[in-house]
Amino acid sequence: MSKVVIVTGGSRGIGAATAKLLGAKDYAVCVNYLANRDRANNVVDTIVRNGGQAFAYQADVSSEADVIRLFDAAEERFGKVTHLVNNAGILFTQSKLVDIDLERFSKVLNSNVVSCFLCSREAIRRFPPGSAIVNVSSLASQTGSPFEYVDYAASKGAMDTLTKGLSREVAASEIRVNAVRPGFIYTDMHADGGEPGRVDRLAPQIPMQRGGSAEEVANTIAWLLSDEASYVTGSFIDVAGGR
Ligand code: NAP
């Protein structure tokens, strides 16, 4: 089976590292992005320079119409989509739950969970046997992220439940669904939370005494997608330095 992967939010951070790694393996990669076309094109250029196949595609994965458009575009370009990484995600400024308004809560749930639902559903409708999904959850689903972003943590908890339930629905169709739960990873996301230096501040609380890199998360995602993980489904791997 020739492998075609959609990486949502592939323009930056964990998604970009994952797209590049899969592009260097034998996947044709659709690098999805929301707004950062230049960053997405840089990822594509890197993949193509290394002899791989990739293209960048703008779509808001919290929109049903955009998700259908995204899958159609990937199929038109490379043929049947066989793998999906539900990576796109957002968070907002650190805040107690009592100060979070409904608009923000809804936006976080739409961007992080509705997107995962829509992309997973579209994938399952089109996937041949032997396909796989990896959801990029977060260790926040276990900690709840009090005083920072309970909304974000709740979205990741929902993603975990979606992973477990869907994996059992499609296991007999030879489709695997797993998730990674990154801890504190060096990406732009912490600046969105209002604290660009957050990973360094929290590093002493991590058993391994350091934050993780996007590449370390990408390696785990690539393994879960691969045939080496052929008997692994409905599983979660914490990529969090021992937290
Ligand atoms: P990031 O650097 O902020 O990148 C976020 C990516 O998501 C960007 O490519 C962005 O596209 C894309 N995106 C956001 N909303 C989108 C939408 N509606 N449609 C399509 N694309 C969208 O984030 P990151 O740190 O790499 O995080 C990636 C994933 O890992 C997220 O799900 C996050 O929750 C999870 N995670 C991160 C950490 C961490 O410490 N960094 C820890 C645990 C889990 P544009 O570039 O176009 O804006």
mmCIF file of C-alpha atoms in Angstrom, residues 83-206:
data_model
loop_
_atom_site.group_PDB
_atom_site.id
_atom_site.type_symbol
_atom_site.label_atom_id
_atom_site.label_comp_id
_atom_site.label_asym_id
_atom_site.label_seq_id
_atom_site.Cartn_x
_atom_site.Cartn_y
_atom_site.Cartn_z
ATOM 1 C CA HIS A 83 -2.798 7.815 7.549
ATOM 2 C CA LEU A 84 -3.870 10.804 9.639
ATOM 3 C CA VAL A 85 -2.194 12.773 12.411
ATOM 4 C CA ASN A 86 -4.732 14.882 14.318
ATOM 5 C CA ASN A 87 -2.222 17.420 15.587
ATOM 6 C CA ALA A 88 -3.798 20.884 15.140
ATOM 7 C CA GLY A 89 -4.510 22.502 18.479
ATOM 8 C CA ILE A 90 -4.719 25.813 20.285
ATOM 9 C CA LEU A 91 -4.727 27.268 23.766
ATOM 10 C CA PHE A 92 -5.204 30.768 25.162
ATOM 11 C CA THR A 93 -3.656 32.836 27.929
ATOM 12 C CA GLN A 94 -3.193 31.163 31.303
ATOM 13 C CA SER A 95 -6.293 31.757 33.384
ATOM 14 C CA LYS A 96 -8.423 30.225 36.135
ATOM 15 C CA LEU A 97 -11.589 28.469 34.936
ATOM 16 C CA VAL A 98 -13.739 31.044 36.711
ATOM 17 C CA ASP A 99 -12.394 33.713 34.339
ATOM 18 C CA ILE A 100 -12.827 31.748 31.097
ATOM 19 C CA ASP A 101 -15.707 32.977 28.927
ATOM 20 C CA LEU A 102 -17.931 30.772 26.798
ATOM 21 C CA GLU A 103 -16.534 32.099 23.532
ATOM 22 C CA ARG A 104 -13.024 30.988 24.470
ATOM 23 C CA PHE A 105 -14.198 27.622 25.813
ATOM 24 C CA SER A 106 -16.128 26.905 22.608
ATOM 25 C CA LYS A 107 -13.201 27.949 20.436
ATOM 26 C CA VAL A 108 -10.811 25.618 22.247
ATOM 27 C CA LEU A 109 -13.236 22.685 22.052
ATOM 28 C CA ASN A 110 -13.907 23.351 18.349
ATOM 29 C CA SER A 111 -10.245 23.651 17.409
ATOM 30 C CA ASN A 112 -9.043 20.689 19.465
ATOM 31 C CA VAL A 113 -11.896 18.139 19.613
ATOM 32 C CA VAL A 114 -14.402 18.945 16.860
ATOM 33 C CA SER A 115 -11.441 18.956 14.458
ATOM 34 C CA CYS A 116 -10.363 15.523 15.678
ATOM 35 C CA PHE A 117 -13.915 14.195 15.273
ATOM 36 C CA LEU A 118 -14.356 15.646 11.769
ATOM 37 C CA CYS A 119 -10.973 14.504 10.441
ATOM 38 C CA SER A 120 -11.277 11.046 12.032
ATOM 39 C CA ARG A 121 -14.767 10.548 10.596
ATOM 40 C CA GLU A 122 -13.629 11.585 7.135
ATOM 41 C CA ALA A 123 -10.615 9.278 7.409
ATOM 42 C CA ILE A 124 -12.664 6.273 8.517
ATOM 43 C CA ARG A 125 -15.102 6.815 5.644
ATOM 44 C CA ARG A 126 -12.229 6.654 3.155
ATOM 45 C CA PHE A 127 -9.476 4.504 4.729
ATOM 46 C CA PRO A 128 -8.509 1.108 3.308
ATOM 47 C CA PRO A 129 -7.610 -1.718 5.758
ATOM 48 C CA GLY A 130 -4.127 -1.274 7.218
ATOM 49 C CA SER A 131 -4.593 2.457 7.828
ATOM 50 C CA ALA A 132 -3.888 4.315 11.080
ATOM 51 C CA ILE A 133 -4.646 7.497 13.007
ATOM 52 C CA VAL A 134 -2.542 9.136 15.707
ATOM 53 C CA ASN A 135 -4.147 11.816 17.864
ATOM 54 C CA VAL A 136 -1.914 14.401 19.521
ATOM 55 C CA SER A 137 -3.450 14.704 22.946
ATOM 56 C CA SER A 138 -1.585 16.066 25.973
ATOM 57 C CA LEU A 139 -0.522 15.080 29.452
ATOM 58 C CA ALA A 140 -2.897 17.911 30.401
ATOM 59 C CA SER A 141 -5.735 15.387 29.958
ATOM 60 C CA GLN A 142 -4.381 13.703 33.097
ATOM 61 C CA THR A 143 -3.436 16.773 35.155
ATOM 62 C CA GLY A 144 -6.394 19.056 34.264
ATOM 63 C CA SER A 145 -4.031 22.074 33.980
ATOM 64 C CA PRO A 146 -5.476 23.978 36.984
ATOM 65 C CA PHE A 147 -4.864 27.766 37.025
ATOM 66 C CA GLU A 148 -3.617 27.621 33.433
ATOM 67 C CA TYR A 149 -6.064 26.152 30.928
ATOM 68 C CA VAL A 150 -8.685 23.724 32.197
ATOM 69 C CA ASP A 151 -10.534 24.316 28.904
ATOM 70 C CA TYR A 152 -7.546 23.013 26.956
ATOM 71 C CA ALA A 153 -7.088 20.051 29.320
ATOM 72 C CA ALA A 154 -10.784 19.159 28.975
ATOM 73 C CA SER A 155 -10.454 19.205 25.191
ATOM 74 C CA LYS A 156 -7.571 16.743 25.458
ATOM 75 C CA GLY A 157 -9.575 14.533 27.820
ATOM 76 C CA ALA A 158 -12.299 14.382 25.189
ATOM 77 C CA MET A 159 -9.684 13.521 22.580
ATOM 78 C CA ASP A 160 -8.509 10.597 24.729
ATOM 79 C CA THR A 161 -12.062 9.243 24.989
ATOM 80 C CA LEU A 162 -12.538 9.647 21.256
ATOM 81 C CA THR A 163 -9.302 7.706 20.702
ATOM 82 C CA LYS A 164 -10.415 4.817 22.909
ATOM 83 C CA GLY A 165 -13.972 4.587 21.543
ATOM 84 C CA LEU A 166 -13.078 4.918 17.871
ATOM 85 C CA SER A 167 -10.194 2.450 18.165
ATOM 86 C CA ARG A 168 -12.626 -0.218 19.345
ATOM 87 C CA GLU A 169 -15.191 0.595 16.642
ATOM 88 C CA VAL A 170 -12.719 0.180 13.794
ATOM 89 C CA ALA A 171 -10.289 -2.437 15.132
ATOM 90 C CA ALA A 172 -11.977 -5.285 13.251
ATOM 91 C CA SER A 173 -11.681 -3.248 10.022
ATOM 92 C CA GLU A 174 -7.886 -3.294 10.469
ATOM 93 C CA ILE A 175 -7.684 0.411 11.255
ATOM 94 C CA ARG A 176 -5.627 1.459 14.296
ATOM 95 C CA VAL A 177 -6.222 4.578 16.399
ATOM 96 C CA ASN A 178 -3.734 5.671 19.062
ATOM 97 C CA ALA A 179 -2.634 8.845 20.814
ATOM 98 C CA VAL A 180 0.481 10.495 22.151
ATOM 99 C CA ARG A 181 0.385 12.678 25.244
ATOM 100 C CA PRO A 182 3.248 15.167 25.082
ATOM 101 C CA GLY A 183 4.366 16.949 28.245
ATOM 102 C CA PHE A 184 6.277 20.253 28.055
ATOM 103 C CA ILE A 185 7.608 20.584 24.514
ATOM 104 C CA TYR A 186 9.557 23.526 23.065
ATOM 105 C CA THR A 187 7.157 25.084 20.514
ATOM 106 C CA ASP A 188 5.393 28.406 19.830
ATOM 107 C CA MET A 189 2.336 27.243 21.769
ATOM 108 C CA HIS A 190 3.580 28.449 25.153
ATOM 109 C CA ALA A 191 3.830 32.016 23.843
ATOM 110 C CA ASP A 192 0.127 31.758 22.944
ATOM 111 C CA GLY A 193 -0.466 30.901 26.611
ATOM 112 C CA GLY A 194 1.301 34.142 27.546
ATOM 113 C CA GLU A 195 4.560 32.567 28.771
ATOM 114 C CA PRO A 196 7.155 31.847 26.060
ATOM 115 C CA GLY A 197 9.649 30.612 28.706
ATOM 116 C CA ARG A 198 7.181 28.193 30.353
ATOM 117 C CA VAL A 199 9.067 24.995 29.458
ATOM 118 C CA ASP A 200 12.312 26.266 31.033
ATOM 119 C CA ARG A 201 10.455 27.405 34.173
ATOM 120 C CA LEU A 202 8.867 23.984 34.620
ATOM 121 C CA ALA A 203 11.895 21.884 33.618
ATOM 122 C CA PRO A 204 13.042 21.305 37.240
ATOM 123 C CA GLN A 205 9.664 19.601 37.946
ATOM 124 C CA ILE A 206 10.202 17.098 35.127
#
